[in-house]
PDB file of C-alpha atoms in Angstrom:
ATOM      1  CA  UNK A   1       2.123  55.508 108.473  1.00 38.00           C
ATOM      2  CA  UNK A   2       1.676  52.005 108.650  1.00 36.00           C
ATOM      3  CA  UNK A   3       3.381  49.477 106.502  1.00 38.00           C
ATOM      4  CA  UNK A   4       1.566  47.616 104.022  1.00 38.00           C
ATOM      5  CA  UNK A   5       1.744  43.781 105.099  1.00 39.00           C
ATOM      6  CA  UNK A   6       3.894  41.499 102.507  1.00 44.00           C
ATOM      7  CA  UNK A   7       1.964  39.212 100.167  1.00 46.00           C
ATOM      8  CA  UNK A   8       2.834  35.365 100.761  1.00 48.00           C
ATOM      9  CA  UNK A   9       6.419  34.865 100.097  1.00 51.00           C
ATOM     10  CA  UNK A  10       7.096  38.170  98.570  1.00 47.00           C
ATOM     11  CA  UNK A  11      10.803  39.471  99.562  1.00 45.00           C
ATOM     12  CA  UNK A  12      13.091  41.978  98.364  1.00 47.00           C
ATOM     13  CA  UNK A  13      15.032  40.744  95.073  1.00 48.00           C
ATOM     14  CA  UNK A  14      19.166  39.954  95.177  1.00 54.00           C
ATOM     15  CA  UNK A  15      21.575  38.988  97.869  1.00 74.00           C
ATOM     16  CA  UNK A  16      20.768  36.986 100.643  1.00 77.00           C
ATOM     17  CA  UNK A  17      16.998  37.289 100.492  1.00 85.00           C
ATOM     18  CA  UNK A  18      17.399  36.067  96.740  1.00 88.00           C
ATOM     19  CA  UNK A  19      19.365  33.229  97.783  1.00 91.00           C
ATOM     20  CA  UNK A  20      16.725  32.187 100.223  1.00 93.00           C
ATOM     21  CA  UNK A  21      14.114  32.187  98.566  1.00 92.00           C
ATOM     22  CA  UNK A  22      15.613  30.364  95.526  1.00 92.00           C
ATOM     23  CA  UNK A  23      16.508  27.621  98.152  1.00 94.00           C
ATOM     24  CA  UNK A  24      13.049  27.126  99.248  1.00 94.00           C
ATOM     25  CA  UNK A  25      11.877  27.204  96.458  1.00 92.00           C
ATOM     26  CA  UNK A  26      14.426  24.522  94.999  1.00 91.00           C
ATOM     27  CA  UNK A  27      13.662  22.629  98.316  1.00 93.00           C
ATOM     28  CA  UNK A  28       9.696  22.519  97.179  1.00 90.00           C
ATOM     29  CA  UNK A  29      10.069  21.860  94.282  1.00 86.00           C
ATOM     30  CA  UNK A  30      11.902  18.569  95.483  1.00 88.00           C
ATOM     31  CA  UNK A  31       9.146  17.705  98.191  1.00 87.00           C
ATOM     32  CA  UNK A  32       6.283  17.916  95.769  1.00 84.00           C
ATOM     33  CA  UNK A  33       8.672  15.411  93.276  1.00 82.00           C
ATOM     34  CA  UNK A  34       9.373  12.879  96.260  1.00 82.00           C
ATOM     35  CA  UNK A  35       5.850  13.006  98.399  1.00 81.00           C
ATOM     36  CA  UNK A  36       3.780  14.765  96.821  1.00 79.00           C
ATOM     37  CA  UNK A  37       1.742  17.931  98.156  1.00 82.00           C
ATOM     38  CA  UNK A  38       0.343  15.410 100.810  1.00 80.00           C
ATOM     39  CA  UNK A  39       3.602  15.046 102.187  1.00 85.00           C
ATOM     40  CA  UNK A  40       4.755  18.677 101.856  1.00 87.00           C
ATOM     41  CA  UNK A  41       5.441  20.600 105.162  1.00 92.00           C
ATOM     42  CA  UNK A  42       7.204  23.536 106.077  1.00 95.00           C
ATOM     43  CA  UNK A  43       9.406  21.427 108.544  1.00 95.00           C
ATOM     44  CA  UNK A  44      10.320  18.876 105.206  1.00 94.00           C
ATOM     45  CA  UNK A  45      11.390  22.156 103.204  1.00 94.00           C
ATOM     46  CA  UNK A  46      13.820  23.707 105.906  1.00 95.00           C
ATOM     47  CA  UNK A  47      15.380  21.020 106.458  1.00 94.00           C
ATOM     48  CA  UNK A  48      16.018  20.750 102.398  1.00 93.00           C
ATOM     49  CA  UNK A  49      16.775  24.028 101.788  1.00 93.00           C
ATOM     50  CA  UNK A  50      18.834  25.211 105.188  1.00 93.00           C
ATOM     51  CA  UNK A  51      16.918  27.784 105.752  1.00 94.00           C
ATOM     52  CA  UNK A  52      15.417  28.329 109.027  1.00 94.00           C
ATOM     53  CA  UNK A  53      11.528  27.050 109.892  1.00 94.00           C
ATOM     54  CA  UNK A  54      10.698  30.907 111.781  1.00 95.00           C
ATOM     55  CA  UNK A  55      11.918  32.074 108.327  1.00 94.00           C
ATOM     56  CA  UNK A  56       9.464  29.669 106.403  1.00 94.00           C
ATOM     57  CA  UNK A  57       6.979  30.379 108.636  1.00 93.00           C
ATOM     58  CA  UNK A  58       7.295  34.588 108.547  1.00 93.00           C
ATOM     59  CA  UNK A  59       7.991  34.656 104.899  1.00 93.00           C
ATOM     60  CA  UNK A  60       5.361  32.439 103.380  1.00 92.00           C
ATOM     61  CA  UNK A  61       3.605  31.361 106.270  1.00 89.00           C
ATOM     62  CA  UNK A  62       1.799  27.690 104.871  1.00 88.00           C
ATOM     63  CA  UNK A  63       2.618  25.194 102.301  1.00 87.00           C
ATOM     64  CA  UNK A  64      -0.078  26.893 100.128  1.00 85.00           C
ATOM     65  CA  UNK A  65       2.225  29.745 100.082  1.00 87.00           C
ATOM     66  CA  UNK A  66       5.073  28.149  99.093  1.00 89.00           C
ATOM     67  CA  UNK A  67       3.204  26.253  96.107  1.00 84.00           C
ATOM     68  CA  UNK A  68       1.714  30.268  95.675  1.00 83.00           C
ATOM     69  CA  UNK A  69       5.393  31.420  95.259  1.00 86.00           C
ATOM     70  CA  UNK A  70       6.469  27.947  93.381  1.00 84.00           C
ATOM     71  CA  UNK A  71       3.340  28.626  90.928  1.00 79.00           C
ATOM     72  CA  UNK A  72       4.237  32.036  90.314  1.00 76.00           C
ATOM     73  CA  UNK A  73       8.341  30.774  88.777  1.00 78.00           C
ATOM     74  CA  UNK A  74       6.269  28.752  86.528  1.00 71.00           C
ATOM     75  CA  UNK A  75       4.564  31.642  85.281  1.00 64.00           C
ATOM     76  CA  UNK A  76       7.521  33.493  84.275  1.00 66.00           C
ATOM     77  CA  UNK A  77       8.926  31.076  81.955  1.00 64.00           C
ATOM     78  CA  UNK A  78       8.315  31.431  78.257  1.00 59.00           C
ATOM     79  CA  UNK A  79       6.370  29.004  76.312  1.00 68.00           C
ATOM     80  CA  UNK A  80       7.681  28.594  72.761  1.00 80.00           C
ATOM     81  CA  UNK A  81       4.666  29.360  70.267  1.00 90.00           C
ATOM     82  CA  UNK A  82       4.742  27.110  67.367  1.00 93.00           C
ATOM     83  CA  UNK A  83       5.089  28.514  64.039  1.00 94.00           C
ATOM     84  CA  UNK A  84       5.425  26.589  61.376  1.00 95.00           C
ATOM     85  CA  UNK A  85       2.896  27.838  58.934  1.00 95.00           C
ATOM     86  CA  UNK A  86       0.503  25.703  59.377  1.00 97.00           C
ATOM     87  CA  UNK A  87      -2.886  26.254  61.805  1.00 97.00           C
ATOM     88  CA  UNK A  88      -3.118  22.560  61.993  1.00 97.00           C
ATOM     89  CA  UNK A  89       0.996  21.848  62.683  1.00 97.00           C
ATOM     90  CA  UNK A  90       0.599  24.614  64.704  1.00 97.00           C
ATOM     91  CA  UNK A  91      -1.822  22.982  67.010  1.00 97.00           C
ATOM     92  CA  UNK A  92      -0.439  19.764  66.896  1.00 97.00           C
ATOM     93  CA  UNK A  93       3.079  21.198  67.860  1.00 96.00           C
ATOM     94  CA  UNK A  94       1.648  22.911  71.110  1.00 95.00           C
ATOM     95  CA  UNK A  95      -0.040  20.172  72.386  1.00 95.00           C
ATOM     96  CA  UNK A  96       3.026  17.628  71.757  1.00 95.00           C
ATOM     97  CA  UNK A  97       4.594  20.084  73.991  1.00 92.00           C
ATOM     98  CA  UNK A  98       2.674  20.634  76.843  1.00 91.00           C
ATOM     99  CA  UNK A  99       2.392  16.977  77.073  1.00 92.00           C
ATOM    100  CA  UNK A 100       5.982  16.762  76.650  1.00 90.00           C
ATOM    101  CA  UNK A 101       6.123  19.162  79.759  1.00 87.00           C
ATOM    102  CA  UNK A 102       3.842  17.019  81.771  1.00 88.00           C
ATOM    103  CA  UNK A 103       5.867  13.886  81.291  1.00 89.00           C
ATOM    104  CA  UNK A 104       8.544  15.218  83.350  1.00 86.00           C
ATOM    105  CA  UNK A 105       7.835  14.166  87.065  1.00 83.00           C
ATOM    106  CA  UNK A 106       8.716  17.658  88.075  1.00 80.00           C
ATOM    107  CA  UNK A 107       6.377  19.311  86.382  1.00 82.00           C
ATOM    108  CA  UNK A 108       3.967  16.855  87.081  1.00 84.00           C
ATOM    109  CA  UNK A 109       4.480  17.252  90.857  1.00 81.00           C
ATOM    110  CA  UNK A 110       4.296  20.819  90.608  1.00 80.00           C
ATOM    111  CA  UNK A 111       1.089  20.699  88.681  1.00 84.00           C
ATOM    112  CA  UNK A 112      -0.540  18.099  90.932  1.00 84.00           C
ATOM    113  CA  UNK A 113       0.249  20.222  94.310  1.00 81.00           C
ATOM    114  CA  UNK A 114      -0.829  23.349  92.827  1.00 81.00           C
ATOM    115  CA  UNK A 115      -4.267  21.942  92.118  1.00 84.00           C
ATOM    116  CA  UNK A 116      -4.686  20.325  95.214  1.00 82.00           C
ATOM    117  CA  UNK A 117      -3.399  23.968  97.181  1.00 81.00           C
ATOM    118  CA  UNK A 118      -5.795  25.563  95.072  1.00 81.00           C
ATOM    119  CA  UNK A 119      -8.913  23.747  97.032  1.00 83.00           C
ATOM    120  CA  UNK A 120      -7.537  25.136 100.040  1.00 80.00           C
ATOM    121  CA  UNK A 121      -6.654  28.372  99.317  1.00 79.00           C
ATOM    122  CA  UNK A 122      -8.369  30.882  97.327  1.00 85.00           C
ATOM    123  CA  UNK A 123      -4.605  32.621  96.631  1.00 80.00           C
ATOM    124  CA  UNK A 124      -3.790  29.292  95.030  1.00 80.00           C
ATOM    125  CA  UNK A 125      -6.705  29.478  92.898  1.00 85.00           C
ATOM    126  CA  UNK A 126      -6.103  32.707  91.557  1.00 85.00           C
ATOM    127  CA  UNK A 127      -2.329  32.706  91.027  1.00 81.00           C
ATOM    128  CA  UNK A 128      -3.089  28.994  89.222  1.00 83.00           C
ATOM    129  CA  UNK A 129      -5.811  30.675  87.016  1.00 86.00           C
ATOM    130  CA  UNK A 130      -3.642  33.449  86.357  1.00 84.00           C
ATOM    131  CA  UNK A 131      -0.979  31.554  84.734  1.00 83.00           C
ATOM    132  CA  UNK A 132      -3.561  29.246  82.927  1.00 86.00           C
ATOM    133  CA  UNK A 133      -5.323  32.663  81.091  1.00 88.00           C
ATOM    134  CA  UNK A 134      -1.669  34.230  80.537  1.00 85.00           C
ATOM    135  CA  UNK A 135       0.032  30.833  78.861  1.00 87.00           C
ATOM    136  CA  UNK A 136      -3.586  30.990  76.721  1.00 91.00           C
ATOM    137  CA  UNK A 137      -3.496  34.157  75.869  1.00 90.00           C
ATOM    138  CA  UNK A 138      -0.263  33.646  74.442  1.00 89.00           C
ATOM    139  CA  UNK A 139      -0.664  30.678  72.321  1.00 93.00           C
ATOM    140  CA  UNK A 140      -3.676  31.794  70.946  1.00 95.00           C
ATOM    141  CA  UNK A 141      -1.223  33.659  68.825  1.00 95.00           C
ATOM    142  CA  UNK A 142      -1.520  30.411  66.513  1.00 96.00           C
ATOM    143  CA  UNK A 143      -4.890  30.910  65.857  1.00 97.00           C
ATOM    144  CA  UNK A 144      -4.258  34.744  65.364  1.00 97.00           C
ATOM    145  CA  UNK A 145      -1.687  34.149  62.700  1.00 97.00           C
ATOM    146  CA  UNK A 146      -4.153  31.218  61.033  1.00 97.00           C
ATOM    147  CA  UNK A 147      -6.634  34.430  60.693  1.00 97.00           C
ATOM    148  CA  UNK A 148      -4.269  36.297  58.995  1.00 96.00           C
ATOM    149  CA  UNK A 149      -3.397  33.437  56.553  1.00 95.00           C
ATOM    150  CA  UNK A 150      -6.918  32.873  56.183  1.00 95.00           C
ATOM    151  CA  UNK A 151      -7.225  29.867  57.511  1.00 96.00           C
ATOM    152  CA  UNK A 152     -10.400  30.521  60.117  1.00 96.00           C
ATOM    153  CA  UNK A 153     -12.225  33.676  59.662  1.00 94.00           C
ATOM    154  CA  UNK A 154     -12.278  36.603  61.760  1.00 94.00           C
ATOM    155  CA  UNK A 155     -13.805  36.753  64.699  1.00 94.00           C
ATOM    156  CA  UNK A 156     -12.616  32.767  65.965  1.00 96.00           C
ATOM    157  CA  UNK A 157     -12.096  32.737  69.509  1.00 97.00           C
ATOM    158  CA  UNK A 158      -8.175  31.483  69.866  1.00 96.00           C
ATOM    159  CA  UNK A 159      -8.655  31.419  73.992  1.00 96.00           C
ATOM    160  CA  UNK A 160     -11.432  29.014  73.430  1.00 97.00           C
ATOM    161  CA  UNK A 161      -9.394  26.850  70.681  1.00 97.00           C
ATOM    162  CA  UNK A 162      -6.072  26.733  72.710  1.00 96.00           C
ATOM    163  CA  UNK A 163      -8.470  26.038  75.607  1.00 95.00           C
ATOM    164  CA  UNK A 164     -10.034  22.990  73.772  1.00 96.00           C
ATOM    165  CA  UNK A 165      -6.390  21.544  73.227  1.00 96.00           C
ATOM    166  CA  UNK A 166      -5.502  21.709  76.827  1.00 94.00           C
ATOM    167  CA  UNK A 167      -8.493  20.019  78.325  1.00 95.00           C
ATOM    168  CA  UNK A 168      -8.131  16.587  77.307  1.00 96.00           C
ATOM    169  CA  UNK A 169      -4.492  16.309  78.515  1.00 95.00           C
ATOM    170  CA  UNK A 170      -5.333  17.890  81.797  1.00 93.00           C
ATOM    171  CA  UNK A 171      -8.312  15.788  82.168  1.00 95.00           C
ATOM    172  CA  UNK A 172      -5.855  12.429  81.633  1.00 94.00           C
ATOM    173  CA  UNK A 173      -3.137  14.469  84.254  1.00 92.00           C
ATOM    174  CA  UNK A 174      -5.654  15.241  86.851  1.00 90.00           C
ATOM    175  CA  UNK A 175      -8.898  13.804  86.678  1.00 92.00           C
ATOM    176  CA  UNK A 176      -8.435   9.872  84.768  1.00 91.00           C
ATOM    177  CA  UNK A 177      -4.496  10.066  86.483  1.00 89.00           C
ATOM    178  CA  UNK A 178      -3.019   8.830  83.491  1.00 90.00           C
ATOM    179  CA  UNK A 179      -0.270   8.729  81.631  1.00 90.00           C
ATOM    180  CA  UNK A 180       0.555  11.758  79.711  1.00 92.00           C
ATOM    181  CA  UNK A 181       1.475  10.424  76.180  1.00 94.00           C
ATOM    182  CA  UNK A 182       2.101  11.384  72.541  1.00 95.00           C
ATOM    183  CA  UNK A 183      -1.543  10.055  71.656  1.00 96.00           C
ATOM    184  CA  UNK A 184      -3.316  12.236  73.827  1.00 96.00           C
ATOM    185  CA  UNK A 185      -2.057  15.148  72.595  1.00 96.00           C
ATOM    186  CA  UNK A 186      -2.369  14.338  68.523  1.00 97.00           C
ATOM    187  CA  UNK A 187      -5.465  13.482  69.263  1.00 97.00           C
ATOM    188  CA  UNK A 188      -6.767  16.506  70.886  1.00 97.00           C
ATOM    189  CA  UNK A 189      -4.776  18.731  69.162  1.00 97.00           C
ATOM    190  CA  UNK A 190      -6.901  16.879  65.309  1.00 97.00           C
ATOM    191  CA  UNK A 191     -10.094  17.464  67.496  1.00 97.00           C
ATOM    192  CA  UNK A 192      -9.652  20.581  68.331  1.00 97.00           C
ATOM    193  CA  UNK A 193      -8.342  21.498  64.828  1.00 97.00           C
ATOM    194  CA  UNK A 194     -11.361  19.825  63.765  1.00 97.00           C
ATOM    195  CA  UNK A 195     -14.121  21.801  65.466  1.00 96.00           C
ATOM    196  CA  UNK A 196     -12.223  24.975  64.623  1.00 96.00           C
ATOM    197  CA  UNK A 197     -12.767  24.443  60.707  1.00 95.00           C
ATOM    198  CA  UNK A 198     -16.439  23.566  61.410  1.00 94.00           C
ATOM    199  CA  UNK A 199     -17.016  26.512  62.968  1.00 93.00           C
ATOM    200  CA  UNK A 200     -17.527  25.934  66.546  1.00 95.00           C
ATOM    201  CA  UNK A 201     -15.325  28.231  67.847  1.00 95.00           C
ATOM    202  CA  UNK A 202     -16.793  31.196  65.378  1.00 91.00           C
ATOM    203  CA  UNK A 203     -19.601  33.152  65.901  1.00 81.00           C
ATOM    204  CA  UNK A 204     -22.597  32.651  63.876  1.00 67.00           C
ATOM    205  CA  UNK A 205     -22.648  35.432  61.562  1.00 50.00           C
ATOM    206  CA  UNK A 206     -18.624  35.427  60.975  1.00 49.00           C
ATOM    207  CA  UNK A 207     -18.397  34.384  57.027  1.00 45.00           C
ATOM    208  CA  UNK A 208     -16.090  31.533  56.524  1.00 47.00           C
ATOM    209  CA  UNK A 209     -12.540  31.796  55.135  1.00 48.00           C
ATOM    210  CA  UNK A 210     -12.287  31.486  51.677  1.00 47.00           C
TER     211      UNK A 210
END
């Protein structure tokens, strides 16, 4: 029977193989900081990480594999949902973070090189989407606890609201290439709050909380 081929970057976990890869991906994580994905090659990150190019080059095969396997890390850690009662702290707290997250020129880097991977390869896209929906799905957990409080009425769409929150702070990170501040994120986090309460993110018929 043949063998199934490997998807980009995918190895068997512990040992050696875990060591590599964690090297690599330590070693990209670096490039992306210093040069940017512009400046990322394969030859940049074996020289980084020790490992050797044929290795780079059978493992994960492009730079847009490495960002692929970089991308996918990200989406394993766990974003803190805020819960502090309140649907509007709530929101405000979220988005103070995930500006917080995008003032660190790591993360930054990261996001910046995924985005730009992700016009090249389709793989890219998908894995960057991925994480995007799951890290939404998850904090729309604020607006399902606001439900239950009564706070918005049934039926409020929390992917749309948490979606709302994140726009304007990715549209300052990767469209107006600004600087990710405090402002930014109070004030899309009071907009957002905002057009929840007026019902744009309810459907028409759903009565209004109490």
């Amino acid at each position: 029977m043949e063998a199934k081929p490997r998807a980009t970057g995918a190895v068997r976990p512990g040992g050696r193989t875990a060591r590599t890869r964690a090297a690599v991906l330590a070693a990209t994580q670096g490039e992306l900081e210093a040069c940017g994905y512009a400046g990322l090659t394969l030859e940049k990150v074996a020289e980084h990480s020790g490992v050797h190019l044929a290795t780079l080059y059978r493992r994960w095969r492009t730079v847009e594999g490495l960002v692929v396997d970089l991308l996918g890390e990200m989406g394993k850690t766990e974003i803190p949902i805020p819960d502090t009662g309140s649907f509007k702290h709530d929101l405000r707290a979220l988005a103070l973070a995930i500006a917080a997250l995008y003032q660190q020129p790591r993360a930054r880097a990261l996001v910046e090189g995924v985005v730009a991977a992700a016009v090249r390869s389709p793989e890219a896209s998908t894995a960057w989407a991925t994480v995007i929906a799951e890290r939404n799905r998850l904090a729309s957990r604020i607006v399902e606890r606001a439900i239950g409080r009564g706070e918005l009425p049934p039926g409020t769409d929390g992917i749309a609201i948490i979606s709302a929150v994140g726009a304007p702070i990715y549209y300052r990170l990767l469209v107006a290439r600004g600087p990710v501040d405090d402002e930014i994120a109070e004030t899309a986090a009071a907009a957002a709050h905002t057009a929840a309460l007026g019902g744009a993110f309810t459907p028409g018929d759903s009565p209004s909380p109490p």
